[in-house]
Structure formats: structure tokens, C-alpha cells
């Protein structure tokens, strides 16, 4: 690695001010950024650690909406959301390994928007609101392709608000080496309909499977998905799975998620 400065603000306002410096970069849990620095794929002159900002940590439930501070580690979500949003807690409890779950944060994951990360599927399927230091962004408007979001330079994810569904489930086909999702499907049933979000599969990143949503909103059962499939065009392909393989997995995992949630 190389020399850089580290600043540890204790408030969101101080963090925003620090990120105003040229070549400064926010550091959440560091589960993506630190390996990136080690490979010299990024070279910020200053890292602004968000781990000491108390107002960005913690979980609360109010009027059916689960609010999670952007600096809250996966392990905390797994433990403290289990009673209010079990599907989200289970998702968080199966991210990476214990070291990753104790350091990685929900805000960092959503800001990075890795195409195989789990939280983007949960946020999109839940119709979440991504709260930053400057604005509130609906999940449907937030994700903008692989490793890309609508966040502006220096904008920080301070909180994530997720409406709690009637029932939900996340199914993840794990890539064994990385523990990322080869394909992951999050299904959430609300009073006004069903949302289905897919991660790990598309060349455009996380997306909603609208055909499945329509079918499941009319009949929330795995049988409602019979005859539906995702077009393999636009799916990712690598040594772990072809386009057709990933497209097939989406259907399989969606049926499993519905069966588990129903």
C-alpha cells in the first residue's frame, strides 16, 4: 500500500466537511475499499472513517418501518432485526464470514453496490428509502448499474428505511470462495403487492423481476411462477455460471423464496 491520511470524525457534519477535501474517500467497514487499496486500484490521499459516528449506528422500528443506521454492521442487523424483519436478519447473518459481518456495514454495501451483494436485493424488494446527509432516495431510483448509484461525490448513506412486509424470504446461491451471491432473490409481500429483486445475475446489476411480481401479486404461491422465465440475454457469464445458468437459477430461487415465505 502507500501513504495516506486517516480522519475519524464523530459526527455526520464533520464527515461531510472532511470529504470535501480533494481525493478524500469515505471508509465504512473497509471490506471492499481496503482490498482495493492493497491492489492499488484506488489511491485516495485521505480516508474518512465513518465507524466512530454514533448517529449512524443502530436499529429502530416505528410504524412498520425498520430504520437502520448506515454505519450498522451486518452482525448487528442479523441479531437485532430478527424479531421485526426475519428475512433481512437472515440475509445479514449469511453475508461473508464472522469477520466480514462484524466490520462490514449496510451503508457501505449499498454505497458500493457490488453486483453480487445481498443488501441491494433487500433494499429494492423492500421498497426502501436510502437516506443520505443531503436527501432521501427511493431504492427504485438509487441503483444505477454495476458498482454505480446516484450518490454524488462526498454523499454519505446515513440511514436505510425499510417498510416491513407481511412475509418475505431471501434465497442465495452462494459462490463458495467469496460467499457472495452467484444469484440471490429477495421476495417481499406487502398489502399492495409483491416485490421481487434479483442480485448477482444481471449485467446491469440488481433488478426487479416484474413478471414474477405480477403473478405473485395475484397468487402468492410457487405455482404462480410456472411458465415464467428470465431472458438469458443481459445476464452475466463467468467461470462460475453461464448466462442461461443464472437465468435458470433466478426462477428456481424465486420459487424457493415464495415457498419459504408463504
Coordinates of C-alpha atoms in Angstrom, one line a residue:
X1 CA 0.0 0.0 0.0
X2 CA 1.0 3.7 0.1
X3 CA 0.9 6.6 2.5
X4 CA -2.4 8.3 3.1
X5 CA -4.1 10.3 6.0
X6 CA -6.9 9.0 8.1
X7 CA -9.5 11.2 9.7
X8 CA -12.0 9.9 12.2
X9 CA -15.0 12.3 12.6
X10 CA -17.5 11.8 15.3
X11 CA -20.5 13.5 13.5
X12 CA -22.0 13.4 10.1
X13 CA -21.4 17.1 9.6
X14 CA -17.7 16.7 10.3
X15 CA -17.5 13.7 8.0
X16 CA -19.1 15.7 5.2
X17 CA -16.7 18.5 5.7
X18 CA -13.7 16.1 5.7
X19 CA -14.9 14.5 2.4
X20 CA -14.9 18.0 0.8
X21 CA -11.1 17.7 0.5
X22 CA -9.7 16.7 -2.8
X23 CA -9.1 13.0 -3.2
X24 CA -10.8 12.1 0.2
X25 CA -12.8 8.9 0.3
X26 CA -15.2 7.6 2.9
X27 CA -14.3 4.4 4.7
X28 CA -17.2 2.3 6.2
X29 CA -16.3 -1.2 7.2
X30 CA -13.5 -1.4 4.6
X31 CA -14.4 -4.8 3.3
X32 CA -14.2 -3.6 -0.3
X33 CA -12.1 -0.5 0.0
X34 CA -9.1 -1.9 1.9
X35 CA -8.5 -4.8 -0.7
X36 CA -8.9 -2.2 -3.4
X37 CA -6.2 -0.1 -1.9
X38 CA -3.9 -3.1 -1.4
X39 CA -4.2 -3.8 -5.2
X40 CA -3.6 -0.1 -5.9
X41 CA -6.9 0.2 -7.8
X42 CA -7.7 3.3 -5.8
X43 CA -5.3 5.9 -4.3
X44 CA -7.2 8.5 -2.2
X45 CA -4.9 10.9 -0.3
X46 CA -7.2 10.7 2.8
X47 CA -9.6 8.2 4.2
X48 CA -12.5 9.5 6.3
X49 CA -13.6 6.7 8.7
X50 CA -17.3 6.6 9.4
X51 CA -17.0 4.0 12.2
X52 CA -16.9 6.5 15.0
X53 CA -20.2 8.3 14.2
X54 CA -22.7 7.1 16.8
X55 CA -25.7 8.7 15.0
X56 CA -25.1 6.4 12.0
X57 CA -25.4 3.2 14.0
X58 CA -28.4 1.4 15.5
X59 CA -31.7 -0.1 14.6
X60 CA -35.3 1.1 15.4
X61 CA -38.8 0.1 14.4
X62 CA -41.5 2.7 14.1
X63 CA -44.9 2.4 12.4
X64 CA -43.9 -0.6 10.4
X65 CA -40.7 0.8 9.1
X66 CA -37.3 -0.6 10.2
X67 CA -34.6 2.1 10.3
X68 CA -31.0 1.1 10.2
X69 CA -28.1 3.4 10.6
X70 CA -25.7 3.4 7.6
X71 CA -22.8 2.5 9.9
X72 CA -24.5 -0.5 11.4
X73 CA -22.5 -3.8 10.9
X74 CA -24.1 -6.8 9.3
X75 CA -23.8 -8.8 12.5
X76 CA -25.9 -6.2 14.4
X77 CA -28.6 -6.3 11.7
X78 CA -28.6 -10.1 12.0
X79 CA -29.1 -10.0 15.7
X80 CA -31.3 -7.0 16.2
X81 CA -33.6 -7.2 13.2
X82 CA -34.6 -10.9 13.8
X83 CA -37.7 -10.1 15.7
X84 CA -39.0 -7.4 13.3
X85 CA -37.7 -8.4 9.9
X86 CA -36.6 -12.0 10.0
X87 CA -35.8 -12.3 6.3
X88 CA -33.5 -9.3 6.4
X89 CA -31.8 -10.6 9.6
X90 CA -31.2 -14.0 7.9
X91 CA -29.7 -12.3 4.9
X92 CA -27.3 -10.2 7.0
X93 CA -26.4 -13.3 9.0
X94 CA -25.2 -15.1 5.9
X95 CA -23.0 -12.4 4.4
X96 CA -19.4 -13.4 4.2
X97 CA -17.9 -14.8 7.4
X98 CA -17.9 -13.5 11.0
X99 CA -15.0 -11.1 10.3
X100 CA -16.9 -9.5 7.4
X101 CA -20.2 -9.4 9.4
X102 CA -18.5 -7.6 12.3
X103 CA -16.9 -4.9 10.1
X104 CA -18.9 -4.5 7.0
X105 CA -21.9 -2.1 7.1
X106 CA -25.2 -1.8 5.4
X107 CA -24.4 1.7 4.2
X108 CA -21.1 0.7 2.8
X109 CA -22.6 -2.2 1.0
X110 CA -25.3 -0.1 -0.6
X111 CA -22.9 2.7 -1.5
X112 CA -20.5 0.2 -3.2
X113 CA -23.4 -1.6 -4.9
X114 CA -21.4 -4.7 -5.8
X115 CA -23.4 -6.6 -8.5
X116 CA -23.3 -9.8 -6.3
X117 CA -24.0 -8.1 -2.9
X118 CA -27.1 -9.2 -0.9
X119 CA -28.3 -5.9 0.6
X120 CA -29.2 -4.3 -2.8
X121 CA -31.8 -7.0 -3.3
X122 CA -33.2 -6.5 0.1
X123 CA -33.4 -2.7 -0.3
X124 CA -35.0 -3.0 -3.8
X125 CA -37.5 -5.7 -2.8
X126 CA -38.5 -3.8 0.4
X127 CA -39.0 -0.5 -1.4
X128 CA -36.5 1.0 0.9
X129 CA -35.6 4.6 1.2
X130 CA -31.8 5.4 1.2
X131 CA -31.2 8.4 3.5
X132 CA -28.1 10.5 2.9
X133 CA -26.7 13.6 4.5
X134 CA -28.3 15.6 1.7
X135 CA -31.6 13.8 0.7
X136 CA -33.8 10.8 0.7
X137 CA -33.7 8.4 -2.3
X138 CA -36.2 5.6 -3.2
X139 CA -34.5 2.3 -3.8
X140 CA -36.1 2.2 -7.3
X141 CA -34.2 5.3 -8.2
X142 CA -31.0 4.6 -6.3
X143 CA -29.2 1.8 -8.2
X144 CA -27.6 2.8 -11.5
X145 CA -25.7 -0.2 -12.8
X146 CA -22.6 -2.2 -11.7
X147 CA -20.9 -0.6 -8.7
X148 CA -22.8 2.6 -9.5
X149 CA -25.5 4.5 -7.7
X150 CA -26.9 8.0 -7.9
X151 CA -24.9 9.2 -4.9
X152 CA -23.0 12.4 -5.5
X153 CA -19.3 12.9 -4.6
X154 CA -19.0 13.1 -0.9
X155 CA -22.6 12.0 -0.2
X156 CA -22.9 9.6 2.7
X157 CA -25.6 6.9 3.3
X158 CA -26.6 7.7 6.9
X159 CA -29.7 5.5 7.2
X160 CA -31.8 2.9 5.4
X161 CA -35.5 2.8 6.0
X162 CA -37.2 -0.5 5.1
X163 CA -41.0 -1.0 5.2
X164 CA -41.5 -4.3 6.9
X165 CA -43.5 -6.7 4.7
X166 CA -46.2 -9.2 5.6
X167 CA -43.9 -12.0 4.7
X168 CA -40.5 -12.2 3.0
X169 CA -37.7 -14.5 2.2
X170 CA -34.2 -14.3 0.6
X171 CA -32.7 -17.2 -1.3
X172 CA -29.0 -17.1 -2.1
X173 CA -27.0 -19.5 -4.3
X174 CA -23.6 -19.0 -2.7
X175 CA -20.3 -18.7 -4.6
X176 CA -18.3 -20.8 -2.1
X177 CA -15.0 -18.9 -2.3
X178 CA -16.3 -15.3 -1.8
X179 CA -19.6 -16.1 -0.1
X180 CA -21.2 -13.5 -2.5
X181 CA -24.4 -14.5 -4.3
X182 CA -23.9 -16.2 -7.6
X183 CA -27.6 -15.4 -7.8
X184 CA -29.8 -14.1 -5.0
X185 CA -33.5 -13.5 -4.9
X186 CA -35.4 -11.5 -2.3
X187 CA -39.2 -11.8 -2.3
X188 CA -41.4 -9.4 -0.2
X189 CA -45.2 -9.4 0.1
X190 CA -46.9 -6.2 1.0
X191 CA -50.6 -5.3 1.2
X192 CA -50.4 -3.6 -2.1
X193 CA -48.5 -6.3 -3.9
X194 CA -45.3 -8.4 -4.1
X195 CA -41.8 -7.2 -5.0
X196 CA -39.1 -9.5 -6.3
X197 CA -35.5 -8.3 -6.5
X198 CA -32.6 -10.2 -8.1
X199 CA -28.9 -9.8 -7.4
X200 CA -25.8 -11.5 -8.8
X201 CA -27.2 -12.2 -12.2
X202 CA -27.7 -9.2 -14.5
X203 CA -25.0 -7.2 -16.4
X204 CA -26.9 -4.1 -15.2
X205 CA -26.8 -5.0 -11.5
X206 CA -29.7 -5.6 -9.1
X207 CA -33.2 -5.5 -10.8
X208 CA -36.8 -6.2 -10.1
X209 CA -38.5 -9.2 -11.9
X210 CA -41.7 -7.5 -12.9
X211 CA -43.4 -10.6 -14.5
X212 CA -42.9 -12.6 -11.3
X213 CA -44.2 -9.7 -9.2
X214 CA -47.4 -9.5 -11.2
X215 CA -48.0 -13.3 -11.0
X216 CA -47.3 -13.4 -7.3
X217 CA -49.4 -10.4 -6.5
X218 CA -52.4 -12.3 -8.0
X219 CA -51.5 -15.6 -6.4
X220 CA -48.7 -15.8 -3.8
X221 CA -47.6 -19.3 -4.4
X222 CA -44.7 -21.0 -6.2
X223 CA -47.3 -22.4 -8.7
X224 CA -48.0 -18.9 -9.9
X225 CA -44.4 -18.8 -11.4
X226 CA -44.9 -21.9 -13.6
X227 CA -44.1 -21.0 -17.2
X228 CA -42.3 -17.8 -16.3
X229 CA -38.6 -17.4 -17.1
X230 CA -36.0 -14.6 -17.3
X231 CA -34.3 -14.0 -20.6
X232 CA -30.7 -15.1 -20.5
X233 CA -29.7 -12.1 -22.7
X234 CA -28.3 -9.5 -20.4
X235 CA -27.3 -12.0 -17.7
X236 CA -23.6 -12.2 -16.5
X237 CA -21.4 -15.1 -17.5
X238 CA -18.1 -16.2 -15.9
X239 CA -16.3 -19.4 -14.8
X240 CA -19.0 -20.0 -12.2
X241 CA -22.0 -19.9 -14.4
X242 CA -23.3 -19.1 -17.9
X243 CA -26.0 -16.6 -18.8
X244 CA -28.5 -19.4 -19.2
X245 CA -27.5 -21.0 -15.8
X246 CA -28.0 -17.7 -14.0
X247 CA -31.3 -17.1 -15.7
X248 CA -32.5 -20.6 -14.7
X249 CA -31.3 -20.0 -11.1
X250 CA -33.5 -16.9 -10.8
X251 CA -36.6 -19.0 -11.4
X252 CA -35.5 -21.7 -9.1
X253 CA -34.6 -19.4 -6.2
X254 CA -37.8 -17.3 -6.6
X255 CA -39.9 -20.4 -6.2
X256 CA -37.9 -21.4 -3.2
X257 CA -38.3 -17.9 -1.6
X258 CA -42.0 -17.9 -2.1
X259 CA -42.4 -21.4 -0.7
X260 CA -40.3 -20.5 2.3
X261 CA -42.2 -17.2 2.9
X262 CA -45.8 -18.5 2.3

